[in-house]
XYZ file of C-alpha atoms in Angstrom:
787
model
C 285.855 87.282 11.954
C 285.874 91.067 12.254
C 283.507 93.864 13.130
C 282.831 95.815 9.940
C 281.346 99.254 9.801
C 283.990 100.718 7.526
C 283.066 103.184 4.827
C 283.843 102.070 1.296
C 284.555 104.698 -1.292
C 282.763 104.512 -4.615
C 284.779 102.104 -6.744
C 286.082 103.118 -10.143
C 287.127 100.843 -13.002
C 290.770 101.653 -12.352
C 290.513 100.203 -8.824
C 290.659 96.700 -10.304
C 287.021 95.704 -9.728
C 284.391 95.411 -12.424
C 281.008 93.721 -12.383
C 280.258 93.257 -16.072
C 276.958 92.756 -17.786
C 276.269 90.047 -20.361
C 278.580 87.390 -21.704
C 282.274 87.272 -20.766
C 284.699 87.222 -23.702
C 288.247 86.009 -23.087
C 291.420 86.332 -25.107
C 293.002 83.287 -26.663
C 296.297 82.350 -25.045
C 298.045 82.803 -28.412
C 296.655 86.312 -29.082
C 299.434 88.923 -29.322
C 299.083 92.686 -29.070
C 299.718 94.582 -32.339
C 299.601 91.246 -34.227
C 296.025 90.220 -33.413
C 294.597 93.272 -31.601
C 295.312 96.785 -30.336
C 293.945 98.690 -27.356
C 291.898 101.824 -28.050
C 290.023 104.126 -25.628
C 286.403 103.148 -24.985
C 285.131 106.441 -26.437
C 286.962 105.862 -29.715
C 285.609 102.301 -29.838
C 282.029 103.582 -29.434
C 282.493 106.005 -32.374
C 283.961 103.245 -34.530
C 280.894 101.120 -33.795
C 278.604 104.005 -34.783
C 280.446 104.563 -38.056
C 281.131 101.015 -39.187
C 278.852 98.868 -36.996
C 279.869 96.396 -34.319
C 280.677 93.247 -36.285
C 282.152 91.132 -33.523
C 282.378 90.680 -29.748
C 283.530 93.594 -27.610
C 286.604 92.789 -25.510
C 286.537 95.492 -22.861
C 289.342 95.716 -20.336
C 290.153 98.287 -17.621
C 293.195 100.509 -17.401
C 294.629 100.148 -13.896
C 296.060 102.929 -11.761
C 299.593 102.159 -12.896
C 298.549 102.584 -16.545
C 298.700 98.890 -17.438
C 295.861 96.990 -19.101
C 295.056 93.614 -17.692
C 294.296 91.194 -20.512
C 293.245 88.235 -18.343
C 291.454 89.391 -15.209
C 290.082 86.838 -12.791
C 286.489 85.690 -13.202
C 285.275 84.946 -9.684
C 281.880 83.459 -8.871
C 280.712 85.026 -5.614
C 277.822 84.105 -3.336
C 276.677 85.088 0.167
C 275.910 82.560 2.890
C 273.340 83.789 5.418
C 272.126 81.737 8.408
C 268.935 80.889 6.522
C 270.660 80.114 3.189
C 269.360 76.997 1.436
C 270.843 77.522 -2.031
C 273.645 79.748 -3.278
C 272.999 82.380 -5.925
C 276.406 82.899 -7.544
C 277.236 86.080 -9.462
C 280.324 86.375 -11.676
C 282.667 89.286 -11.009
C 285.724 90.306 -12.981
C 288.569 91.208 -10.613
C 292.163 92.351 -11.052
C 294.855 89.968 -9.868
C 296.110 92.681 -7.462
C 292.728 93.312 -5.817
C 293.062 92.240 -2.166
C 290.386 90.195 -0.447
C 289.836 92.661 2.404
C 288.681 95.292 -0.089
C 286.756 92.608 -1.944
C 284.887 91.670 1.218
C 283.868 95.267 1.835
C 282.845 95.645 -1.812
C 280.619 92.554 -1.681
C 278.833 93.942 1.396
C 278.218 97.221 -0.366
C 277.135 95.764 -3.715
C 274.806 93.201 -2.157
C 273.260 95.597 0.353
C 274.578 93.832 3.443
C 276.056 96.837 5.268
C 274.386 97.726 8.531
C 272.574 94.380 8.749
C 275.357 91.800 9.017
C 278.303 92.926 11.134
C 280.282 89.665 11.167
C 281.766 88.025 8.059
C 284.007 85.164 7.086
C 285.267 84.282 3.627
C 285.451 80.741 2.224
C 286.916 79.245 -0.929
C 284.378 77.026 -2.736
C 284.386 74.305 -5.365
C 281.412 73.327 -7.539
C 279.150 75.525 -5.431
C 280.220 74.122 -2.044
C 282.464 75.831 0.568
C 285.417 73.783 1.702
C 288.074 76.120 3.133
C 287.878 79.145 5.392
C 290.571 81.777 4.831
C 292.349 82.132 8.177
C 295.017 84.486 6.869
C 294.732 88.259 7.006
C 292.514 89.041 4.043
C 294.490 92.129 3.073
C 297.426 89.804 2.273
C 295.403 87.657 -0.151
C 294.746 88.373 -3.813
C 293.286 86.268 -6.639
C 296.830 85.791 -7.930
C 297.959 84.139 -4.671
C 294.863 81.986 -4.217
C 293.821 80.783 -7.664
C 297.208 79.548 -8.823
C 297.562 78.666 -12.528
C 293.921 79.426 -13.315
C 291.948 82.604 -13.872
C 288.691 81.646 -12.211
C 287.394 80.452 -8.867
C 284.566 80.521 -6.350
C 284.191 82.479 -3.097
C 281.475 82.478 -0.463
C 281.070 85.314 2.046
C 279.492 84.030 5.237
C 277.651 86.662 7.267
C 275.797 86.887 10.596
C 274.130 89.718 12.486
C 276.253 89.807 15.633
C 278.668 87.787 17.748
C 275.909 86.306 19.930
C 274.692 84.124 17.081
C 276.675 80.981 16.094
C 278.242 80.609 12.699
C 276.183 78.407 10.397
C 279.265 76.958 8.610
C 281.430 74.885 10.969
C 284.149 72.273 10.535
C 283.777 68.921 12.340
C 286.197 66.006 11.841
C 287.444 67.337 8.541
C 283.961 68.033 7.142
C 282.194 71.302 6.530
C 278.715 71.210 8.029
C 276.016 73.713 7.184
C 273.590 74.142 10.072
C 270.378 76.120 9.791
C 266.976 76.020 11.405
C 265.592 73.739 8.727
C 268.363 71.579 7.352
C 271.814 70.157 7.885
C 274.050 69.276 4.956
C 277.614 68.060 4.684
C 280.250 69.080 2.130
C 283.833 67.965 1.594
C 286.554 69.887 3.385
C 290.223 70.199 2.508
C 293.067 72.023 4.200
C 294.282 75.073 2.359
C 298.033 74.897 2.949
C 299.919 73.538 -0.011
C 301.326 70.022 0.405
C 300.849 70.252 4.154
C 300.182 67.240 6.337
C 297.664 67.104 9.160
C 296.219 64.691 11.711
C 297.808 61.982 13.835
C 299.493 59.093 12.048
C 298.838 55.464 12.871
C 301.783 54.196 10.838
C 304.304 55.910 8.564
C 303.232 55.720 4.948
C 299.546 55.289 5.801
C 298.526 58.749 4.608
C 295.403 59.910 2.805
C 295.419 62.508 0.013
C 292.781 65.240 0.098
C 290.594 65.439 -2.988
C 291.148 68.870 -4.571
C 288.195 68.442 -6.924
C 287.996 65.327 -9.128
C 291.596 64.436 -8.290
C 290.876 60.858 -7.191
C 292.715 59.659 -10.335
C 295.865 61.440 -9.138
C 295.470 60.289 -5.526
C 295.049 56.651 -6.526
C 298.141 56.620 -8.734
C 300.247 58.483 -6.143
C 299.299 56.056 -3.377
C 300.788 53.220 -5.402
C 303.845 55.014 -6.721
C 304.880 56.465 -3.341
C 304.869 52.967 -1.804
C 307.345 51.477 -4.306
C 309.820 49.711 -1.994
C 312.831 50.693 -4.099
C 312.146 54.423 -3.971
C 311.471 55.262 -0.340
C 315.041 55.893 0.866
C 316.114 57.485 -2.399
C 313.466 60.224 -2.206
C 312.931 60.582 1.539
C 316.671 60.914 2.169
C 316.905 63.529 -0.614
C 319.317 61.465 -2.676
C 317.468 62.523 -5.802
C 318.638 66.126 -5.357
C 322.164 65.028 -6.357
C 320.857 63.962 -9.774
C 318.599 66.853 -10.751
C 319.407 67.902 -14.300
C 318.427 71.541 -14.737
C 320.043 71.676 -18.203
C 317.826 69.035 -19.811
C 315.883 70.913 -22.540
C 312.943 68.492 -22.371
C 312.831 68.390 -18.565
C 311.182 70.772 -16.117
C 314.437 72.023 -14.518
C 313.750 69.776 -11.555
C 310.261 71.084 -10.748
C 308.462 67.734 -11.061
C 311.208 65.777 -9.314
C 311.240 68.304 -6.457
C 307.447 68.225 -6.185
C 307.415 64.431 -6.029
C 310.311 64.345 -3.566
C 308.572 66.785 -1.238
C 305.397 64.736 -1.463
C 307.325 61.574 -0.579
C 308.672 63.337 2.511
C 305.135 64.144 3.643
C 303.899 60.616 2.923
C 306.606 59.020 5.057
C 306.333 61.564 7.892
C 304.053 61.541 10.905
C 300.872 62.648 9.151
C 297.474 61.095 8.643
C 296.465 63.243 5.635
C 298.283 65.340 3.062
C 296.813 68.010 0.778
C 298.875 67.824 -2.451
C 297.864 71.239 -3.767
C 301.349 72.435 -4.620
C 302.156 69.111 -6.288
C 299.030 69.377 -8.493
C 299.794 72.997 -9.386
C 303.314 72.011 -10.427
C 302.026 69.244 -12.677
C 299.243 71.443 -14.063
C 301.689 74.206 -14.933
C 303.637 71.811 -17.172
C 300.702 69.722 -18.414
C 297.555 71.817 -18.969
C 295.377 68.697 -19.259
C 295.931 68.143 -15.506
C 295.511 71.787 -14.508
C 291.717 71.680 -14.550
C 289.452 69.898 -12.116
C 288.011 67.387 -14.567
C 288.262 63.627 -14.195
C 291.334 62.186 -15.925
C 292.826 58.773 -16.580
C 295.135 57.638 -13.776
C 297.453 55.832 -16.200
C 297.890 58.888 -18.423
C 298.689 60.956 -15.330
C 301.138 58.356 -14.057
C 302.897 58.111 -17.403
C 303.381 61.862 -17.513
C 304.635 61.946 -13.917
C 307.109 59.100 -14.380
C 308.395 60.613 -17.628
C 308.767 64.017 -15.912
C 310.737 62.507 -13.024
C 312.910 60.623 -15.520
C 313.812 63.722 -17.530
C 314.466 65.812 -14.392
C 316.835 63.136 -13.062
C 318.335 62.140 -16.419
C 322.081 61.621 -16.045
C 322.589 61.855 -19.819
C 323.412 65.318 -21.083
C 324.666 66.456 -24.474
C 322.564 63.634 -25.886
C 323.735 62.199 -29.218
C 321.555 61.585 -32.235
C 321.818 57.883 -33.095
C 321.123 56.667 -36.610
C 318.998 53.568 -36.948
C 321.022 50.809 -38.616
C 319.392 47.625 -39.882
C 321.249 44.683 -38.402
C 321.395 41.321 -40.170
C 323.022 38.016 -39.347
C 323.347 38.793 -35.630
C 321.907 37.032 -32.613
C 318.946 38.482 -30.732
C 321.129 38.882 -27.649
C 323.615 41.052 -29.571
C 320.903 43.205 -31.154
C 319.132 43.639 -27.784
C 322.330 44.712 -26.012
C 323.067 47.243 -28.724
C 319.505 48.663 -28.549
C 319.717 48.911 -24.768
C 323.074 50.693 -24.981
C 321.770 53.133 -27.592
C 318.696 53.865 -25.446
C 320.900 54.573 -22.417
C 322.838 57.210 -24.369
C 319.737 59.433 -24.161
C 317.942 57.918 -21.165
C 319.798 57.161 -17.937
C 317.985 57.782 -14.642
C 316.547 56.096 -11.580
C 313.430 55.420 -13.708
C 315.377 53.511 -16.343
C 317.276 51.693 -13.581
C 314.120 50.398 -11.924
C 311.172 50.623 -14.361
C 312.603 50.200 -17.870
C 312.084 46.850 -19.597
C 312.602 45.744 -23.167
C 310.504 43.875 -25.736
C 311.285 42.350 -29.100
C 309.263 43.436 -32.134
C 309.158 41.162 -35.194
C 307.784 42.288 -38.568
C 307.404 39.719 -41.348
C 306.609 40.355 -44.984
C 303.667 38.249 -46.224
C 305.180 38.026 -49.727
C 308.859 37.197 -49.271
C 308.905 36.231 -45.555
C 311.624 38.794 -44.799
C 311.833 39.453 -41.040
C 312.836 42.660 -39.288
C 313.750 42.404 -35.609
C 314.003 45.452 -33.356
C 314.122 45.940 -29.610
C 312.215 48.715 -27.835
C 312.173 49.992 -24.252
C 309.008 50.247 -22.128
C 308.039 51.502 -18.681
C 304.364 50.519 -18.730
C 302.774 47.373 -20.183
C 299.245 47.843 -21.595
C 297.588 44.424 -21.565
C 294.460 43.530 -23.573
C 291.811 41.492 -21.794
C 291.172 38.219 -23.716
C 287.667 37.320 -24.783
C 286.300 40.846 -24.692
C 284.701 42.575 -27.646
C 286.987 45.525 -27.388
C 288.229 44.774 -30.894
C 285.818 42.054 -32.045
C 282.918 42.637 -34.427
C 279.966 40.255 -34.706
C 279.007 39.829 -38.359
C 276.208 37.921 -40.159
C 277.174 36.359 -43.491
C 274.620 35.825 -46.279
C 275.936 33.371 -48.884
C 275.054 33.337 -52.549
C 275.276 29.550 -53.052
C 272.330 28.472 -50.918
C 274.078 27.855 -47.632
C 272.305 29.133 -44.485
C 273.354 32.459 -43.077
C 276.288 32.240 -40.690
C 277.435 34.282 -37.681
C 281.157 35.005 -37.362
C 283.408 36.938 -34.984
C 286.096 39.097 -36.588
C 289.000 40.588 -34.643
C 289.608 44.142 -35.911
C 293.316 44.995 -35.954
C 294.484 48.568 -35.257
C 294.461 50.869 -38.298
C 292.379 48.470 -40.374
C 290.149 49.913 -43.062
C 286.865 48.414 -44.342
C 288.880 47.023 -47.255
C 291.127 45.166 -44.784
C 288.082 43.810 -42.976
C 286.479 42.557 -46.203
C 289.728 40.839 -47.161
C 289.964 39.188 -43.737
C 286.374 37.920 -44.003
C 286.997 36.588 -47.508
C 290.141 34.759 -46.301
C 288.317 33.348 -43.290
C 285.339 32.027 -45.299
C 287.144 31.342 -48.621
C 285.077 33.852 -50.576
C 285.933 36.067 -53.535
C 286.688 39.405 -51.912
C 285.547 41.217 -55.058
C 282.008 39.934 -54.549
C 281.468 40.616 -50.837
C 279.497 43.609 -49.621
C 279.965 44.809 -46.038
C 277.089 46.870 -44.619
C 275.463 47.854 -41.333
C 271.785 47.234 -40.572
C 271.113 44.465 -43.070
C 267.773 45.748 -44.359
C 268.724 49.379 -44.928
C 272.187 48.263 -46.099
C 274.141 51.338 -45.065
C 277.346 50.705 -46.964
C 280.821 51.511 -45.630
C 283.447 53.218 -47.805
C 286.519 51.115 -48.538
C 288.869 53.526 -46.719
C 286.714 54.038 -43.645
C 287.972 52.975 -40.234
C 287.108 49.317 -39.634
C 286.647 49.959 -35.898
C 283.150 51.225 -36.879
C 282.143 47.570 -37.304
C 282.515 47.015 -33.557
C 279.869 49.537 -32.556
C 277.655 49.389 -35.685
C 274.237 47.796 -35.405
C 273.551 44.531 -37.262
C 276.637 44.193 -39.483
C 276.080 41.971 -42.528
C 278.300 40.591 -45.262
C 276.442 39.807 -48.458
C 278.067 37.558 -50.998
C 276.902 39.170 -54.223
C 275.530 36.692 -56.741
C 278.056 37.143 -59.557
C 277.624 37.521 -63.296
C 281.285 37.918 -64.217
C 283.589 36.190 -61.731
C 286.674 38.204 -62.611
C 285.098 41.592 -62.068
C 286.178 43.706 -59.055
C 283.028 45.399 -57.809
C 284.918 47.632 -55.406
C 287.407 49.485 -57.523
C 285.789 52.649 -56.178
C 286.973 53.306 -52.637
C 284.076 55.300 -51.211
C 280.456 54.261 -50.697
C 278.297 54.013 -53.830
C 275.355 56.288 -54.582
C 271.864 54.873 -55.123
C 272.081 54.533 -58.924
C 275.771 53.743 -59.548
C 276.349 50.682 -57.340
C 277.489 47.566 -59.295
C 274.909 45.430 -57.488
C 271.171 45.393 -56.773
C 269.646 44.817 -53.360
C 266.616 42.538 -53.504
C 264.227 42.723 -50.545
C 261.987 39.664 -50.250
C 258.708 40.718 -48.655
C 257.205 38.065 -46.395
C 253.587 38.199 -45.259
C 251.151 35.983 -43.369
C 252.154 32.349 -43.048
C 255.501 32.946 -44.786
C 256.506 35.572 -42.209
C 255.473 33.144 -39.476
C 257.452 30.303 -41.039
C 260.659 32.269 -41.551
C 260.215 34.202 -38.247
C 260.923 37.508 -40.014
C 259.220 40.044 -42.260
C 261.941 40.491 -44.874
C 264.936 38.759 -46.381
C 267.678 40.487 -48.338
C 270.163 39.305 -50.950
C 272.384 41.020 -53.513
C 272.736 40.541 -57.278
C 275.558 41.865 -59.420
C 274.400 44.420 -61.979
C 276.013 45.497 -65.236
C 274.894 47.240 -68.429
C 273.936 43.978 -70.194
C 271.534 42.687 -67.518
C 267.935 42.235 -68.686
C 264.839 41.837 -66.537
C 264.642 38.169 -67.542
C 268.211 37.643 -66.265
C 267.259 39.391 -63.043
C 264.240 37.100 -62.602
C 266.339 33.998 -63.238
C 269.006 35.106 -60.728
C 266.386 35.767 -58.045
C 264.719 32.404 -58.795
C 268.059 30.640 -58.334
C 268.448 32.274 -54.931
C 264.932 31.307 -53.765
C 265.371 27.638 -54.690
C 267.295 27.093 -51.437
C 264.036 27.509 -49.484
C 261.990 25.094 -51.623
C 262.115 21.320 -51.755
C 260.663 21.028 -55.262
C 260.734 23.698 -57.980
C 259.969 21.538 -61.015
C 256.457 22.994 -61.431
C 257.473 26.580 -60.747
C 258.778 29.369 -62.976
C 260.186 32.731 -61.919
C 257.120 34.739 -62.942
C 254.687 32.306 -61.257
C 256.644 32.223 -57.993
C 257.192 35.970 -57.474
C 256.928 39.440 -58.987
C 259.406 42.323 -58.927
C 258.966 46.056 -58.664
C 261.190 48.995 -58.020
C 261.488 50.503 -54.557
C 259.236 53.315 -55.797
C 256.482 50.898 -56.928
C 257.180 50.540 -60.674
C 256.431 47.011 -61.909
C 259.234 44.989 -63.532
C 257.957 42.355 -65.910
C 260.039 39.350 -66.982
C 261.251 40.554 -70.416
C 264.391 40.986 -72.502
C 264.486 44.724 -71.849
C 267.793 45.920 -70.399
C 267.710 47.076 -66.803
C 268.588 50.753 -67.153
C 271.479 52.410 -65.370
C 269.137 54.937 -63.772
C 267.073 52.180 -62.162
C 267.141 52.294 -58.380
C 269.424 49.687 -56.874
C 266.748 48.494 -54.427
C 264.106 46.010 -55.694
C 261.128 44.518 -53.892
C 260.324 40.825 -54.464
C 256.808 39.690 -53.534
C 256.180 35.939 -53.312
C 253.008 34.412 -54.675
C 251.880 32.681 -51.501
C 249.278 30.599 -53.331
C 252.043 28.803 -55.245
C 253.921 27.808 -52.077
C 252.661 24.995 -49.875
C 253.964 24.759 -46.303
C 255.151 21.197 -46.985
C 257.412 22.451 -49.776
C 259.294 24.977 -47.625
C 262.787 24.505 -46.224
C 263.997 26.725 -43.407
C 267.633 26.782 -42.401
C 268.489 28.465 -39.126
C 271.547 30.714 -39.006
C 274.647 28.657 -38.249
C 277.517 29.584 -35.949
C 281.044 29.753 -37.338
C 283.937 28.353 -35.299
C 285.357 31.883 -34.900
C 282.237 32.931 -33.020
C 282.244 29.742 -30.960
C 285.806 30.414 -29.846
C 284.919 34.009 -29.067
C 281.930 33.006 -26.941
C 283.951 30.293 -25.204
C 286.751 32.715 -24.337
C 284.266 35.153 -22.806
C 283.018 32.484 -20.428
C 286.440 31.253 -19.319
C 288.367 32.636 -16.360
C 291.079 35.113 -17.306
C 294.392 35.438 -15.517
C 297.109 38.047 -15.738
C 299.302 35.576 -17.628
C 296.469 35.152 -20.171
C 296.564 38.907 -20.722
C 300.325 38.790 -21.277
C 299.888 35.944 -23.754
C 297.258 38.010 -25.590
C 299.715 40.926 -25.680
C 302.210 38.685 -27.506
C 299.747 37.417 -30.112
C 300.559 38.022 -33.785
C 298.586 40.744 -35.585
C 298.428 41.960 -39.176
C 299.070 45.624 -39.879
C 296.328 47.566 -41.654
C 296.357 49.582 -44.864
C 297.171 52.783 -42.985
C 300.101 51.241 -41.130
C 302.011 49.372 -43.835
C 305.661 48.452 -43.438
C 308.293 48.975 -46.147
C 309.927 45.704 -47.154
C 313.422 46.334 -48.468
C 313.339 43.040 -50.399
C 310.036 43.621 -52.193
C 310.700 47.357 -52.501
C 307.120 48.199 -51.492
C 304.903 48.820 -48.471
C 303.112 45.697 -47.284
C 300.616 44.693 -44.587
C 303.183 42.833 -42.536
C 302.464 40.594 -39.585
C 303.707 41.946 -36.253
C 304.623 39.976 -33.151
C 305.785 41.404 -29.818
C 307.739 39.261 -27.347
C 308.777 40.427 -23.885
C 312.536 40.225 -23.612
C 313.760 41.851 -20.431
C 311.540 42.595 -17.402
C 312.343 45.506 -15.072
C 312.567 45.444 -11.306
C 309.357 47.454 -10.947
C 306.517 46.665 -13.366
C 303.265 48.560 -13.933
C 300.634 46.584 -15.845
C 297.727 48.512 -17.334
C 294.649 46.366 -17.920
C 292.985 47.903 -20.979
C 289.520 48.361 -19.495
C 288.700 51.539 -21.453
C 288.024 50.886 -25.117
C 287.122 53.565 -27.653
C 285.453 52.680 -30.949
C 285.605 56.330 -32.061
C 286.475 59.744 -30.633
C 283.076 60.007 -28.958
C 282.005 56.443 -28.193
C 283.488 53.639 -26.168
C 282.890 51.388 -23.207
C 284.478 50.067 -20.058
C 285.310 46.376 -19.626
C 284.435 45.148 -16.134
C 285.560 41.564 -16.650
C 287.309 39.966 -13.709
C 291.041 39.320 -14.231
C 292.767 37.141 -11.631
C 296.178 38.588 -10.735
C 298.358 36.983 -8.033
C 299.284 38.925 -4.914
C 302.486 36.927 -4.325
C 304.878 34.892 -6.453
C 303.990 36.153 -9.925
C 306.377 34.021 -11.960
C 307.582 35.826 -15.093
C 310.573 33.612 -15.731
C 309.148 32.541 -19.109
C 309.150 36.173 -20.244
C 312.778 36.809 -19.281
C 314.220 35.840 -22.635
C 317.308 37.946 -21.951
C 319.811 35.602 -20.333
C 321.246 38.411 -18.199
C 317.951 39.320 -16.478
C 318.239 38.583 -12.720
C 314.523 38.846 -11.813
C 312.071 35.945 -11.769
C 309.263 36.280 -9.218
C 307.302 39.410 -8.358
C 304.970 40.504 -5.562
C 302.032 42.893 -5.880
C 302.283 46.040 -3.742
C 299.638 48.346 -5.246
C 296.461 48.450 -7.331
C 294.774 51.527 -8.758
C 291.074 50.656 -8.983
C 288.414 52.320 -11.093
C 284.691 52.056 -10.338
C 281.866 53.297 -12.524
C 281.475 54.146 -16.184
C 283.756 55.337 -18.939
C 284.505 59.079 -18.717
C 283.613 59.334 -15.036
C 283.506 57.053 -12.037
C 285.827 57.058 -9.069
C 289.395 55.860 -8.334
C 290.661 54.261 -5.131
C 293.849 52.332 -4.353
C 294.720 49.129 -2.507
C 298.333 49.398 -1.310
C 300.626 47.267 0.800
C 302.361 49.249 3.568
C 304.652 47.514 6.071
C 303.202 44.047 5.258
C 299.575 45.169 5.690
C 297.070 45.960 2.950
C 295.152 49.251 3.099
C 292.291 50.721 1.115
C 292.968 54.398 0.303
C 289.924 56.427 -0.772
C 291.206 59.987 -1.132
C 291.791 61.245 2.428
C 290.374 58.163 4.153
C 292.087 54.831 4.668
C 291.525 51.538 6.471
C 293.052 48.096 6.766
C 291.592 45.650 4.227
C 291.684 41.964 3.468
C 293.681 40.454 0.605
C 290.330 39.249 -0.800
C 289.460 42.888 -1.489
C 292.674 43.535 -3.429
C 291.875 41.343 -6.438
C 288.645 42.507 -8.102
C 287.053 43.377 -11.430
C 287.869 47.075 -10.789
C 291.668 46.547 -10.870
C 293.149 48.877 -13.497
C 296.852 49.526 -12.794
C 298.822 46.712 -11.161
C 302.146 47.522 -9.444
C 304.602 44.631 -9.014
C 308.091 44.613 -7.471
C 310.724 41.940 -7.970
C 311.448 39.779 -4.953
C 315.200 40.187 -5.498
C 315.544 43.976 -5.172
C 318.598 46.146 -5.507
C 319.040 49.520 -3.729
C 318.712 52.786 -5.622
C 322.107 54.279 -6.372
C 323.108 57.775 -7.351
C 324.850 57.695 -10.719
C 327.248 60.003 -12.482
C 326.236 62.508 -15.132
C 327.660 61.488 -18.492
C 328.399 63.207 -21.776
C 327.432 60.288 -24.029
C 328.142 62.247 -27.177
C 331.881 61.897 -26.528
C 331.588 58.129 -26.106
C 330.111 57.407 -29.540
C 332.451 56.678 -32.489
C 332.484 59.416 -35.092
C 331.794 57.263 -38.168
C 329.197 54.638 -38.939
C 331.933 52.091 -39.719
C 333.638 52.657 -36.381
C 330.277 52.508 -34.638
C 329.526 49.133 -36.254
C 332.939 47.788 -35.231
C 332.392 48.966 -31.652
C 329.268 46.855 -31.254
C 329.825 43.973 -33.679
């Protein structure tokens, strides 16, 4: 705090301060001077606007004292906190990156008419309208460039009071910022300002909270688990990683991410109670813009980027070779797996691959010739589907043409399937002619899907129906056209049976719908006979009935359709209303068949009610799937792309495993849901022996040491972590932590599961290798080397 009665000179644009009017227009990052724009004096710009009109936004920038023009000034939201303040009124100022905060403080007092009234001031950094950090440094040493790192905007609050006899209304108590006034007391989150600096008294090394920097709970949760990996502590805390930093790796960060993580590990395992990982976040945000903002992110996506960044910064492989993929035949799986692992190590060799890299076997099989292709791929994370959840299951109602009752089925939608794939799968499941099945949403309106549309739409669509179209020519393919049909060109007619009075009561619905194939030769008499054949399923005796006495037809627009030999015209609407003659139908003659349940739906419902374990999720991960139309595989035997079946089998498990339970499911770019189903995962003795198909794998049992938990809805919510430190379990919720019970560790919020093998090996510093020199020069020599 300082006494302030200094005189402030009138500020000019060249001083680096500007309080603009109206909307702020910013340059794109990719905009280049002379290529996309040029600077002209303001006076010239005004004349141009008078002559030619102002046809676009005005991007006005100030020329600084040194003659430079600042393209991206800082946009700072500024508010004043007075003792009686109840709500902040923020104003946006545009400020040069060199403008120091001491001059800014004086300018705020002058611009907001505070001079002479409030003699004491303090300046706070704010987030989302709330102050959380007082600037204790000399303000003349601070500029926007030094405070708002890697971003061009921020928030500041100037706290003022009349004299030193009055208390400050913003005070810090126990790590919280409390606002005290005569009428109210509120509490806001507080975080230390110093970058990656620890604070507080530790109760046990490693039990350290991470300050929330603004929606960074996803980062804090993942870091709590990763920093407690038992294999990594000595390697990073003792600075062994520095011996392996590869500054020459073109796809690395020249050691920035590895250094940031190593420094954070040193703070975690020091004598601190809380760490503010500001520098760490800025380092990640500089390399990955998606993590530079203060929006909620996915903890797994963050963790994958972090682990990959550490791997590339510590990669021992340099001068990486380009390895040609060679199809291997007549070799054992063990031989092919060893070759794939060796090839992978030529480009990837680090502490990450030593401890976290596993291997799975991928099998593709041609449905026509049964040719199999076997490859082996490396992994560091295992995404596991949750069995029994509708994340990829669509519920569909089937309306048959042969008189059977409607049936409800459950269809598993494979990745990359189109509507055409889904129709084919339904036809195969129910033994129908795929050329005479119509797949629509909302059965009565019959909103048809195009053949090439994404089949995932079936999962979120309302009331999906499959209509078996009553055929006229069995060999005809009604869906040669790939997009949805227009009203008058569809090769079928939708017949809506209107039910009124006692009929509606009997059938427990107002309308029924069925489909009839249409072609150019169809007459109205044929249409009546086809509809009559469909309605017979609901009547015990039809011997005394004829089509015209049982019902009448009219177009959707009300035009009557008499039973005649006139051809149904092509321009006729494809929707027809059928009205039953209720006087001709006695209640005793009616037959009502309730919708039946197909075995696929029974299995689906049964699986949803059963308990699910982590091993069930792994088994689901290994289930066979059929590739869709957009993901076909080229069969070298058939010489064509086919919808092959794909099976994944775990082959070699790493020493440190991260399982991702797929709780977030997206049915489109904008819609999705979160699965909160409970999955039982063991804390000790997870036996993965059955999944170690590689005979050389030394690991069998694993113990859980960390869980990243997510609470709340998709796209928001909150992350915490349950982590084992020195044989005790702790709950870490940003900067707070407490001892917890093992019963709290396993819950329906578990998202990322961290397991370590019981038989661990110490981290070792390896040697940098030029793998390019180790690979034979020719393909023939390469083959001989391995086989």
